[in-house]
Amino acid sequence: MSDAPPRYHPPPVAIHPEGHAPTPHHPWLQHHFDSMEQQAEASTLGMWVFLVTEIMFFGGLFMAYLVYRHQSPMGFQEASHHLNIYWGAANTAILIVSSLTMALAVRAAQTSQPAKVQVRWLLATIFFGLCFLGIKAIEYTDKFRDHIVPGAHFQWEGLYPKPAEQFYSLYFAMTGLHALHMIIGIGIMAVIAFLASRKTFDSDYYTPVEVAGLYWHFVDIVWIYLFPLLYLIGRHYTPGGH
Amino acid sequence: METTAPTAPTLNYLNNGYGLKSWLLTKDHKRIALLYLWSITAFFFLGGFFALMIRIELLTPASDFVQPDTYNKLFTMHGVVMVFFFLIPSIPAVLGNFLVPIMVGAKDLAFPRINLLSWYIYVLGGLFTIVAAVTGGVDTGWTFYAPYSTSASNSHVILAGVGIFITGFSSILTGLNFIVTVHRMRAPGLTWFRLPLFVWAMYATSLIMILGTPVIAITVLLVAVERGLHLGIFDPALGGDPILFQHLFWFYSHPAVYIMILPAMGVVSELVQTFSRKNIFGYSFVAFSSLAIAVIGFLVWGHHLFVSGQSTYAGLMFSLISFFVAIPSAVKVFNWTATLYKGSISWDSPMLYAFGFIGLFTIGGLTGLFLATLGMDIHLHDTYFIIAHFHYVMVGGAIMGYLGGLHYWWPKITGRMYPEGWAKFAALNIFVGFNLTFFPQFIVGYLGMPRRYAMYAPEFQIYNVLSTAGATILGAGYLIPMIYFTWSLKGAAIAGDNPWGARGLEWEIPSPPPTENFPASPIVTENTHQYAPSREVGIV
Amino acid sequence: MSGHVAPKTMYYFVFAALIVGTGLTVLVAFFDLGVFNNILMLSIACAKALLVILFFMHVRWSSRLTWLVVASGFFWLIILFGITMTDYLTRGMVPGTPR
């Protein structure tokens, strides 16, 4: 009997026999969480993990850019030269402003500012997001007009037509995917602004604003890399030279 | 320990609410796990049907059962369905969803609604793929290499691609949920090194899902865009680079095979402990080996590109690192073996699957080293040797782990005990059928029979006939658990809280568990899997 | 619940730095500095991204886990870029193999 393996021991864990009495808790606390703090930590971690997937998602496109630019450096510079650097720079500035207004919106909720202050910052963020999309619409229309949309109607008068078409395929893929994320972001902001107007957020509960802010800042960061890689590499390009 | 017959608890997650709405709108991770179980099983048999068609065609050297074009569609759909809709979700979505919250002592996953959403996304992606299948199928191979997939193929590439894209999000959301749950929802006292090894395995799997899946998502998107708009991204005729496609594809698809095997390894770690009544040998080594496989698995994808035109130096590097990735897997096999040593081994059906796994995974893994050897792979690439290799690890490994886990936790999930005699019979049936199917494929592949061909040289026929015979036995073997599991729901004995006498938080709660899992948060004071008395309390 | 509350001036400073960085990178693009064009351009972009991450996204005051998650994301990107480029950069180095 002493050789036999030990019998099943009493559980090493204590499962309290008394049931869970309903204790008063914040109206926005979901029941599988123990505290608002745990809920907030889980939500922010969840958004960060999601943003990592977004990094890898855009990363595939940046990988394609890297390979094709390595293969045709002059062609990419020539193609980039054709982009309007001023629209691009303006859009960069606009997105940075929108990140500022977003960060201030989060801070407003975090410091229990009145609902209309929170909403004001959120609407400002949406406004600048729409400005960004407006400029992109102008740029895209210009491309259609100049026949540099890749596909059947692509016409390139410069020296490197094939790399130019690759460049513009990547341009549309990358900025298009980015714009799609902007549109989704604006939709999210509209929902957050609506909730904020109903006095939902204060220093006890502002996680949705913070988490939406993380998403918005991420979309800004993608553009921070897109802008130089697409718009600035051909600035001093001269045909036939370097 | 009980002298009276066990009874099922009166209120549990299964009878807490009836009707379609209570299932389709559930937030309970246990119900969502069952939703996945049904849909995954359906896809398994769909993929199995395609496999049957393939094996019937390969009985004879000529392409007489189906035309070559149709054959291309059969092996493509077999691969797509089995990889994306069965193997990748299987253990995480069924066993992981059910067990991870319980094993960390929580009431549910961190994001229950996202969990439900992930199931709907999975079903939606599956529907796209089924539509692609019934309206003519895809013939590119599950690896949909460009430029065939982007330019030359006449099949429903975009439709199937969209299905895969959508289902990828299901994988991402599941992984996200697990990562946040393990980090932020462990019960008081449940430190990382007291977690069950199954949780470590699920965590490592989730890391791969998060870091890898987005890359195949963007790749399939680019394929669709190139195919639809005739852009030159991957097609060399349009100025694109087909090797770039392969890099992007395999950056995910190699780690994806670790998504398929790591959960099964986690299951085996649990089974080996319970059925030898011993603590795992080298707990921290096994835990860290899961993380090591996840990380190193991301560095080896180029071993799929050895003959593609990739640079030789890159090939050398990938070959070397591929050898390294075998090491943590070997660590696990050694530790399982050491756990068995001087253990009190019982031969219950889950343990049969665990043994099957250890043996067959070892064979499959070792043949992977053949393929990682750059020189050998030149000869073996695109032959049946490859097919045998990955079926050994995926079917002999992952599916055995899945079935072992399903049997082990079935009493917990349903409160019923399946018939053990039939389960043993099915396990042996599957083992014999599996080896008869795939071992001849090692030989015929080494002799030079290429994969993805409806026709082959007549001297290979004997191996193909053996393989088809094995596949028939294997298919019958898979049907048997379907029958007795279904029967057990009403006809079998009630299982009780802990029919195996196992350790672990899931065995401390009733079978089936109540919706909220625990009446209050458990407080954990030592490793949840203590079969031997812990050193702190002295020798018993 | 708590969280670090930064003064508004901090946000305005970071904003100003981001605008200055944008102006700088545009300015540098107009000059031909050879390989330094790319280096400067990417350095400025990384600095801007870091400012957004640390201050606007509050990572400066977040847990080590958050920091680890962010770092892993970018590290994995480097793995994708770096290892793939080892293929493209070493093509044709062994005589008789494809360029």
PDB file of N, CA and C in Angstrom, chain B residues 92-125:
ATOM      1  N   PRO B  92      -7.634  25.042 -30.497  1.00  0.00           N
ATOM      2  CA  PRO B  92      -7.878  26.334 -29.843  1.00  0.00           C
ATOM      3  C   PRO B  92      -9.354  26.675 -29.729  1.00  0.00           C
ATOM      4  N   ALA B  93     -10.100  26.512 -30.805  1.00  0.00           N
ATOM      5  CA  ALA B  93     -11.475  26.991 -30.778  1.00  0.00           C
ATOM      6  C   ALA B  93     -12.391  26.077 -29.973  1.00  0.00           C
ATOM      7  N   VAL B  94     -12.102  24.794 -29.931  1.00  0.00           N
ATOM      8  CA  VAL B  94     -12.976  23.882 -29.195  1.00  0.00           C
ATOM      9  C   VAL B  94     -12.453  23.705 -27.763  1.00  0.00           C
ATOM     10  N   LEU B  95     -11.300  23.070 -27.631  1.00  0.00           N
ATOM     11  CA  LEU B  95     -10.780  22.789 -26.292  1.00  0.00           C
ATOM     12  C   LEU B  95     -10.242  24.052 -25.621  1.00  0.00           C
ATOM     13  N   GLY B  96      -9.588  24.900 -26.400  1.00  0.00           N
ATOM     14  CA  GLY B  96      -9.040  26.129 -25.815  1.00  0.00           C
ATOM     15  C   GLY B  96     -10.145  27.022 -25.278  1.00  0.00           C
ATOM     16  N   ASN B  97     -11.152  27.260 -26.110  1.00  0.00           N
ATOM     17  CA  ASN B  97     -12.260  28.107 -25.665  1.00  0.00           C
ATOM     18  C   ASN B  97     -12.911  27.544 -24.416  1.00  0.00           C
ATOM     19  N   PHE B  98     -13.087  26.217 -24.401  1.00  0.00           N
ATOM     20  CA  PHE B  98     -13.780  25.621 -23.257  1.00  0.00           C
ATOM     21  C   PHE B  98     -12.932  25.701 -22.001  1.00  0.00           C
ATOM     22  N   LEU B  99     -11.635  25.396 -22.146  1.00  0.00           N
ATOM     23  CA  LEU B  99     -10.825  25.135 -20.955  1.00  0.00           C
ATOM     24  C   LEU B  99     -10.021  26.313 -20.447  1.00  0.00           C
ATOM     25  N   VAL B 100      -9.579  27.211 -21.335  1.00  0.00           N
ATOM     26  CA  VAL B 100      -8.657  28.252 -20.866  1.00  0.00           C
ATOM     27  C   VAL B 100      -9.252  29.089 -19.727  1.00  0.00           C
ATOM     28  N   PRO B 101     -10.508  29.569 -19.837  1.00  0.00           N
ATOM     29  CA  PRO B 101     -11.019  30.342 -18.694  1.00  0.00           C
ATOM     30  C   PRO B 101     -11.056  29.512 -17.411  1.00  0.00           C
ATOM     31  N   ILE B 102     -11.471  28.241 -17.527  1.00  0.00           N
ATOM     32  CA  ILE B 102     -11.572  27.408 -16.334  1.00  0.00           C
ATOM     33  C   ILE B 102     -10.190  27.170 -15.757  1.00  0.00           C
ATOM     34  N   MET B 103      -9.234  26.907 -16.631  1.00  0.00           N
ATOM     35  CA  MET B 103      -7.883  26.596 -16.144  1.00  0.00           C
ATOM     36  C   MET B 103      -7.201  27.794 -15.505  1.00  0.00           C
ATOM     37  N   VAL B 104      -7.618  29.016 -15.848  1.00  0.00           N
ATOM     38  CA  VAL B 104      -7.030  30.169 -15.164  1.00  0.00           C
ATOM     39  C   VAL B 104      -7.923  30.643 -14.026  1.00  0.00           C
ATOM     40  N   GLY B 105      -9.026  29.946 -13.795  1.00  0.00           N
ATOM     41  CA  GLY B 105      -9.871  30.294 -12.662  1.00  0.00           C
ATOM     42  C   GLY B 105     -10.775  31.493 -12.918  1.00  0.00           C
ATOM     43  N   ALA B 106     -11.140  31.722 -14.176  1.00  0.00           N
ATOM     44  CA  ALA B 106     -11.967  32.882 -14.506  1.00  0.00           C
ATOM     45  C   ALA B 106     -13.378  32.451 -14.865  1.00  0.00           C
ATOM     46  N   LYS B 107     -14.272  33.441 -14.943  1.00  0.00           N
ATOM     47  CA  LYS B 107     -15.658  33.120 -15.276  1.00  0.00           C
ATOM     48  C   LYS B 107     -15.857  32.984 -16.777  1.00  0.00           C
ATOM     49  N   ASP B 108     -15.001  33.651 -17.545  1.00  0.00           N
ATOM     50  CA  ASP B 108     -15.120  33.586 -18.999  1.00  0.00           C
ATOM     51  C   ASP B 108     -13.828  34.151 -19.567  1.00  0.00           C
ATOM     52  N   LEU B 109     -13.743  34.163 -20.907  1.00  0.00           N
ATOM     53  CA  LEU B 109     -12.593  34.812 -21.524  1.00  0.00           C
ATOM     54  C   LEU B 109     -12.703  36.325 -21.323  1.00  0.00           C
ATOM     55  N   ALA B 110     -11.646  37.038 -21.672  1.00  0.00           N
ATOM     56  CA  ALA B 110     -11.645  38.492 -21.468  1.00  0.00           C
ATOM     57  C   ALA B 110     -12.725  39.172 -22.295  1.00  0.00           C
ATOM     58  N   PHE B 111     -12.973  38.689 -23.500  1.00  0.00           N
ATOM     59  CA  PHE B 111     -13.922  39.359 -24.389  1.00  0.00           C
ATOM     60  C   PHE B 111     -14.921  38.353 -24.924  1.00  0.00           C
ATOM     61  N   PRO B 112     -15.988  38.065 -24.156  1.00  0.00           N
ATOM     62  CA  PRO B 112     -16.920  37.013 -24.582  1.00  0.00           C
ATOM     63  C   PRO B 112     -17.637  37.335 -25.887  1.00  0.00           C
ATOM     64  N   ARG B 113     -17.989  38.606 -26.096  1.00  0.00           N
ATOM     65  CA  ARG B 113     -18.716  38.923 -27.325  1.00  0.00           C
ATOM     66  C   ARG B 113     -17.814  38.789 -28.545  1.00  0.00           C
ATOM     67  N   ILE B 114     -16.544  39.148 -28.380  1.00  0.00           N
ATOM     68  CA  ILE B 114     -15.597  38.966 -29.474  1.00  0.00           C
ATOM     69  C   ILE B 114     -15.409  37.477 -29.756  1.00  0.00           C
ATOM     70  N   ASN B 115     -15.499  36.675 -28.715  1.00  0.00           N
ATOM     71  CA  ASN B 115     -15.420  35.233 -28.890  1.00  0.00           C
ATOM     72  C   ASN B 115     -16.551  34.741 -29.782  1.00  0.00           C
ATOM     73  N   LEU B 116     -17.768  35.193 -29.504  1.00  0.00           N
ATOM     74  CA  LEU B 116     -18.908  34.803 -30.335  1.00  0.00           C
ATOM     75  C   LEU B 116     -18.730  35.321 -31.762  1.00  0.00           C
ATOM     76  N   LEU B 117     -18.263  36.559 -31.863  1.00  0.00           N
ATOM     77  CA  LEU B 117     -18.021  37.141 -33.183  1.00  0.00           C
ATOM     78  C   LEU B 117     -17.038  36.285 -33.977  1.00  0.00           C
ATOM     79  N   SER B 118     -16.027  35.781 -33.296  1.00  0.00           N
ATOM     80  CA  SER B 118     -15.024  34.977 -34.002  1.00  0.00           C
ATOM     81  C   SER B 118     -15.669  33.741 -34.605  1.00  0.00           C
ATOM     82  N   TRP B 119     -16.674  33.163 -33.918  1.00  0.00           N
ATOM     83  CA  TRP B 119     -17.344  31.994 -34.492  1.00  0.00           C
ATOM     84  C   TRP B 119     -18.135  32.371 -35.727  1.00  0.00           C
ATOM     85  N   TYR B 120     -18.877  33.511 -35.663  1.00  0.00           N
ATOM     86  CA  TYR B 120     -19.635  33.940 -36.829  1.00  0.00           C
ATOM     87  C   TYR B 120     -18.724  34.241 -38.006  1.00  0.00           C
ATOM     88  N   ILE B 121     -17.581  34.851 -37.716  1.00  0.00           N
ATOM     89  CA  ILE B 121     -16.622  35.141 -38.779  1.00  0.00           C
ATOM     90  C   ILE B 121     -16.128  33.842 -39.405  1.00  0.00           C
ATOM     91  N   TYR B 122     -15.864  32.857 -38.548  1.00  0.00           N
ATOM     92  CA  TYR B 122     -15.414  31.554 -39.045  1.00  0.00           C
ATOM     93  C   TYR B 122     -16.462  30.949 -39.979  1.00  0.00           C
ATOM     94  N   VAL B 123     -17.714  31.007 -39.547  1.00  0.00           N
ATOM     95  CA  VAL B 123     -18.774  30.421 -40.371  1.00  0.00           C
ATOM     96  C   VAL B 123     -18.909  31.186 -41.692  1.00  0.00           C
ATOM     97  N   LEU B 124     -18.818  32.515 -41.626  1.00  0.00           N
ATOM     98  CA  LEU B 124     -18.936  33.318 -42.846  1.00  0.00           C
ATOM     99  C   LEU B 124     -17.827  32.976 -43.829  1.00  0.00           C
ATOM    100  N   GLY B 125     -16.601  32.905 -43.328  1.00  0.00           N
ATOM    101  CA  GLY B 125     -15.484  32.530 -44.200  1.00  0.00           C
ATOM    102  C   GLY B 125     -15.684  31.148 -44.784  1.00  0.00           C
TER     103      GLY B 125
END
